[in-house]
PDB file of C-alpha atoms in Angstrom:
ATOM      1  CA  UNK A  17     230.013  56.748  -1.619  1.00 48.00           C
ATOM      2  CA  UNK A  18     231.951  59.980  -1.176  1.00 59.00           C
ATOM      3  CA  UNK A  19     234.115  59.363  -4.223  1.00 78.00           C
ATOM      4  CA  UNK A  20     233.507  61.859  -6.999  1.00 88.00           C
ATOM      5  CA  UNK A  21     232.061  59.905  -9.924  1.00 95.00           C
ATOM      6  CA  UNK A  22     231.290  62.827 -12.214  1.00 96.00           C
ATOM      7  CA  UNK A  23     234.847  63.410 -13.388  1.00 94.00           C
ATOM      8  CA  UNK A  24     236.017  65.836 -16.072  1.00 92.00           C
ATOM      9  CA  UNK A  25     235.170  64.359 -19.476  1.00 92.00           C
ATOM     10  CA  UNK A  26     233.095  61.433 -18.216  1.00 94.00           C
ATOM     11  CA  UNK A  27     230.168  62.452 -20.448  1.00 94.00           C
ATOM     12  CA  UNK A  28     232.298  62.374 -23.586  1.00 90.00           C
ATOM     13  CA  UNK A  29     232.111  66.157 -23.932  1.00 87.00           C
ATOM     14  CA  UNK A  30     235.470  67.689 -23.266  1.00 76.00           C
ATOM     15  CA  UNK A  31     237.728  70.624 -23.594  1.00 67.00           C
ATOM     16  CA  UNK A  32     241.021  68.746 -23.719  1.00 75.00           C
ATOM     17  CA  UNK A  33     241.863  65.194 -24.700  1.00 77.00           C
ATOM     18  CA  UNK A  34     240.089  62.502 -22.752  1.00 74.00           C
ATOM     19  CA  UNK A  35     241.460  59.420 -21.124  1.00 78.00           C
ATOM     20  CA  UNK A  36     240.334  56.269 -22.910  1.00 85.00           C
ATOM     21  CA  UNK A  37     239.550  52.793 -21.694  1.00 92.00           C
ATOM     22  CA  UNK A  38     240.816  49.670 -23.417  1.00 93.00           C
ATOM     23  CA  UNK A  39     237.955  48.011 -25.335  1.00 94.00           C
ATOM     24  CA  UNK A  40     239.887  44.737 -25.527  1.00 96.00           C
ATOM     25  CA  UNK A  41     240.005  44.516 -21.738  1.00 96.00           C
ATOM     26  CA  UNK A  42     236.238  45.068 -21.659  1.00 97.00           C
ATOM     27  CA  UNK A  43     235.667  42.360 -24.285  1.00 97.00           C
ATOM     28  CA  UNK A  44     237.861  39.979 -22.283  1.00 97.00           C
ATOM     29  CA  UNK A  45     235.905  40.810 -19.136  1.00 97.00           C
ATOM     30  CA  UNK A  46     232.598  40.221 -20.944  1.00 98.00           C
ATOM     31  CA  UNK A  47     233.728  36.805 -22.231  1.00 97.00           C
ATOM     32  CA  UNK A  48     235.119  35.869 -18.800  1.00 97.00           C
ATOM     33  CA  UNK A  49     231.785  36.734 -17.150  1.00 98.00           C
ATOM     34  CA  UNK A  50     229.916  34.790 -19.845  1.00 97.00           C
ATOM     35  CA  UNK A  51     232.119  31.718 -19.311  1.00 97.00           C
ATOM     36  CA  UNK A  52     231.907  31.992 -15.529  1.00 97.00           C
ATOM     37  CA  UNK A  53     228.100  32.143 -15.600  1.00 96.00           C
ATOM     38  CA  UNK A  54     227.601  29.585 -18.415  1.00 97.00           C
ATOM     39  CA  UNK A  55     226.051  32.387 -20.420  1.00 97.00           C
ATOM     40  CA  UNK A  56     226.800  33.751 -23.849  1.00 97.00           C
ATOM     41  CA  UNK A  57     227.539  37.088 -25.436  1.00 98.00           C
ATOM     42  CA  UNK A  58     224.500  38.158 -27.478  1.00 98.00           C
ATOM     43  CA  UNK A  59     225.903  41.475 -28.677  1.00 98.00           C
ATOM     44  CA  UNK A  60     228.781  43.886 -28.219  1.00 97.00           C
ATOM     45  CA  UNK A  61     228.411  47.549 -29.109  1.00 97.00           C
ATOM     46  CA  UNK A  62     231.072  50.246 -29.208  1.00 96.00           C
ATOM     47  CA  UNK A  63     230.463  53.911 -28.375  1.00 95.00           C
ATOM     48  CA  UNK A  64     229.214  56.032 -31.275  1.00 93.00           C
ATOM     49  CA  UNK A  65     228.045  59.576 -31.972  1.00 89.00           C
ATOM     50  CA  UNK A  66     225.078  59.390 -29.625  1.00 92.00           C
ATOM     51  CA  UNK A  67     226.316  56.841 -27.058  1.00 96.00           C
ATOM     52  CA  UNK A  68     229.348  57.344 -24.805  1.00 96.00           C
ATOM     53  CA  UNK A  69     229.722  53.764 -23.571  1.00 97.00           C
ATOM     54  CA  UNK A  70     230.494  50.192 -24.550  1.00 98.00           C
ATOM     55  CA  UNK A  71     227.644  47.729 -24.110  1.00 98.00           C
ATOM     56  CA  UNK A  72     227.656  43.938 -23.895  1.00 98.00           C
ATOM     57  CA  UNK A  73     224.413  41.996 -23.795  1.00 98.00           C
ATOM     58  CA  UNK A  74     224.920  38.792 -21.873  1.00 98.00           C
ATOM     59  CA  UNK A  75     222.423  35.932 -22.159  1.00 98.00           C
ATOM     60  CA  UNK A  76     222.166  33.910 -18.961  1.00 96.00           C
ATOM     61  CA  UNK A  77     220.007  30.836 -18.412  1.00 91.00           C
ATOM     62  CA  UNK A  78     217.072  32.821 -16.989  1.00 91.00           C
ATOM     63  CA  UNK A  79     217.694  36.435 -18.011  1.00 95.00           C
ATOM     64  CA  UNK A  80     219.551  38.829 -20.268  1.00 97.00           C
ATOM     65  CA  UNK A  81     221.638  41.543 -18.664  1.00 98.00           C
ATOM     66  CA  UNK A  82     223.792  44.359 -19.943  1.00 98.00           C
ATOM     67  CA  UNK A  83     227.309  45.234 -18.907  1.00 98.00           C
ATOM     68  CA  UNK A  84     228.256  48.855 -19.591  1.00 98.00           C
ATOM     69  CA  UNK A  85     231.655  50.558 -19.667  1.00 98.00           C
ATOM     70  CA  UNK A  86     232.131  54.316 -19.855  1.00 97.00           C
ATOM     71  CA  UNK A  87     234.339  55.194 -22.847  1.00 94.00           C
ATOM     72  CA  UNK A  88     236.660  57.491 -20.879  1.00 93.00           C
ATOM     73  CA  UNK A  89     236.898  56.036 -17.388  1.00 95.00           C
ATOM     74  CA  UNK A  90     237.010  52.374 -16.259  1.00 96.00           C
ATOM     75  CA  UNK A  91     233.539  52.555 -14.697  1.00 97.00           C
ATOM     76  CA  UNK A  92     231.392  49.463 -15.235  1.00 98.00           C
ATOM     77  CA  UNK A  93     227.686  49.131 -14.443  1.00 98.00           C
ATOM     78  CA  UNK A  94     225.082  46.413 -14.841  1.00 98.00           C
ATOM     79  CA  UNK A  95     221.631  47.001 -16.270  1.00 98.00           C
ATOM     80  CA  UNK A  96     218.499  44.937 -16.848  1.00 98.00           C
ATOM     81  CA  UNK A  97     217.424  47.119 -19.771  1.00 98.00           C
ATOM     82  CA  UNK A  98     219.164  49.622 -22.056  1.00 97.00           C
ATOM     83  CA  UNK A  99     216.976  51.725 -24.293  1.00 94.00           C
ATOM     84  CA  UNK A 100     217.573  55.143 -25.790  1.00 92.00           C
ATOM     85  CA  UNK A 101     217.765  57.644 -22.889  1.00 88.00           C
ATOM     86  CA  UNK A 102     216.527  54.990 -20.456  1.00 94.00           C
ATOM     87  CA  UNK A 103     218.773  52.552 -18.620  1.00 98.00           C
ATOM     88  CA  UNK A 104     217.588  50.363 -15.730  1.00 98.00           C
ATOM     89  CA  UNK A 105     220.696  50.067 -13.525  1.00 98.00           C
ATOM     90  CA  UNK A 106     220.880  47.036 -11.249  1.00 98.00           C
ATOM     91  CA  UNK A 107     223.176  45.234  -8.868  1.00 97.00           C
ATOM     92  CA  UNK A 108     223.932  41.769 -10.223  1.00 97.00           C
ATOM     93  CA  UNK A 109     225.741  38.875  -8.579  1.00 95.00           C
ATOM     94  CA  UNK A 110     228.327  38.966 -11.409  1.00 96.00           C
ATOM     95  CA  UNK A 111     229.391  42.444 -10.294  1.00 94.00           C
ATOM     96  CA  UNK A 112     231.046  40.855  -7.267  1.00 92.00           C
ATOM     97  CA  UNK A 113     233.552  38.937  -9.389  1.00 94.00           C
ATOM     98  CA  UNK A 114     234.522  41.612 -11.935  1.00 96.00           C
ATOM     99  CA  UNK A 115     237.629  42.385  -9.863  1.00 92.00           C
ATOM    100  CA  UNK A 116     238.712  38.724 -10.120  1.00 93.00           C
ATOM    101  CA  UNK A 117     238.996  39.072 -13.904  1.00 94.00           C
ATOM    102  CA  UNK A 118     240.163  42.687 -14.041  1.00 93.00           C
ATOM    103  CA  UNK A 119     240.938  44.839 -11.021  1.00 92.00           C
ATOM    104  CA  UNK A 120     241.262  48.005 -13.120  1.00 94.00           C
ATOM    105  CA  UNK A 121     237.489  48.315 -13.535  1.00 96.00           C
ATOM    106  CA  UNK A 122     235.386  49.984 -10.857  1.00 96.00           C
ATOM    107  CA  UNK A 123     231.893  48.503 -10.662  1.00 97.00           C
ATOM    108  CA  UNK A 124     229.285  51.124  -9.863  1.00 98.00           C
ATOM    109  CA  UNK A 125     226.448  49.987  -7.619  1.00 97.00           C
ATOM    110  CA  UNK A 126     222.788  50.608  -8.361  1.00 97.00           C
ATOM    111  CA  UNK A 127     222.739  53.019  -5.415  1.00 97.00           C
ATOM    112  CA  UNK A 128     225.499  55.074  -7.083  1.00 97.00           C
ATOM    113  CA  UNK A 129     224.065  55.004 -10.610  1.00 97.00           C
ATOM    114  CA  UNK A 130     220.477  55.612  -9.490  1.00 97.00           C
ATOM    115  CA  UNK A 131     221.418  58.560  -7.274  1.00 96.00           C
ATOM    116  CA  UNK A 132     219.148  61.462  -8.164  1.00 95.00           C
ATOM    117  CA  UNK A 133     220.772  64.332  -9.982  1.00 94.00           C
ATOM    118  CA  UNK A 134     219.569  67.658  -8.665  1.00 91.00           C
ATOM    119  CA  UNK A 135     220.095  70.647 -10.914  1.00 91.00           C
ATOM    120  CA  UNK A 136     220.079  74.303  -9.931  1.00 90.00           C
ATOM    121  CA  UNK A 137     218.638  75.934 -13.054  1.00 87.00           C
ATOM    122  CA  UNK A 138     219.281  79.407 -11.671  1.00 89.00           C
ATOM    123  CA  UNK A 139     223.048  79.015 -11.231  1.00 88.00           C
ATOM    124  CA  UNK A 140     223.559  76.164 -13.738  1.00 85.00           C
ATOM    125  CA  UNK A 141     225.221  73.996 -11.119  1.00 89.00           C
ATOM    126  CA  UNK A 142     224.646  70.530  -9.671  1.00 94.00           C
ATOM    127  CA  UNK A 143     223.877  69.737  -6.064  1.00 91.00           C
ATOM    128  CA  UNK A 144     226.463  66.940  -6.085  1.00 92.00           C
ATOM    129  CA  UNK A 145     230.240  66.944  -5.945  1.00 92.00           C
ATOM    130  CA  UNK A 146     231.643  66.879  -9.462  1.00 95.00           C
ATOM    131  CA  UNK A 147     234.589  67.830 -11.639  1.00 93.00           C
ATOM    132  CA  UNK A 148     232.597  68.288 -14.833  1.00 94.00           C
ATOM    133  CA  UNK A 149     233.733  70.852 -17.352  1.00 92.00           C
ATOM    134  CA  UNK A 150     231.608  73.696 -18.705  1.00 91.00           C
ATOM    135  CA  UNK A 151     230.691  71.841 -21.925  1.00 92.00           C
ATOM    136  CA  UNK A 152     229.409  68.924 -19.856  1.00 94.00           C
ATOM    137  CA  UNK A 153     227.343  71.144 -17.597  1.00 94.00           C
ATOM    138  CA  UNK A 154     225.762  72.710 -20.708  1.00 93.00           C
ATOM    139  CA  UNK A 155     224.866  69.224 -21.963  1.00 94.00           C
ATOM    140  CA  UNK A 156     223.367  68.295 -18.588  1.00 96.00           C
ATOM    141  CA  UNK A 157     221.139  71.368 -18.572  1.00 94.00           C
ATOM    142  CA  UNK A 158     220.118  70.600 -22.145  1.00 94.00           C
ATOM    143  CA  UNK A 159     219.376  66.855 -21.730  1.00 95.00           C
ATOM    144  CA  UNK A 160     218.267  67.019 -18.061  1.00 94.00           C
ATOM    145  CA  UNK A 161     219.388  63.545 -16.954  1.00 96.00           C
ATOM    146  CA  UNK A 162     217.636  62.253 -13.856  1.00 95.00           C
ATOM    147  CA  UNK A 163     220.450  60.199 -12.278  1.00 97.00           C
ATOM    148  CA  UNK A 164     224.228  60.039 -11.944  1.00 97.00           C
ATOM    149  CA  UNK A 165     224.155  56.903 -14.131  1.00 98.00           C
ATOM    150  CA  UNK A 166     222.367  58.843 -16.881  1.00 97.00           C
ATOM    151  CA  UNK A 167     225.349  61.226 -16.965  1.00 97.00           C
ATOM    152  CA  UNK A 168     228.063  58.539 -16.886  1.00 97.00           C
ATOM    153  CA  UNK A 169     226.289  56.376 -19.497  1.00 98.00           C
ATOM    154  CA  UNK A 170     224.542  58.754 -21.878  1.00 97.00           C
ATOM    155  CA  UNK A 171     222.988  58.996 -25.338  1.00 96.00           C
ATOM    156  CA  UNK A 172     223.766  62.646 -25.963  1.00 93.00           C
ATOM    157  CA  UNK A 173     224.993  63.839 -29.342  1.00 83.00           C
TER     158      UNK A 173
END
């Protein structure tokens, strides 16, 4: 877990142009996971002014789960609940087969997404390795996210 996840522009706040993910690949992945699990796509949502990620709600026989994709980097996470400013990140058995359908996505584990984010208010820095730009750090100190996942998948505007 030494890989730096908080990359420049991952929050959607940037100085220069951001890399972009391919929404069609994410839709294909979502449908592949639905077919594989005999589930169905209940909704698909694109990023918008106050959400920096794609979101698919997948209905399975005994539960609904969410598949999230950061809008700038090919980071995917699974969640049991997605509400404004509150995402419950989980590990799901489907995460193990994402690479079968698309090896360009990196699935983030619940341990990675739920890692506590410690802020140093005095120096306006984070106690975690990152490559965030100044605009992103300003947003973090404004919104005060609690976890790494809250930074990667955020509702900031």
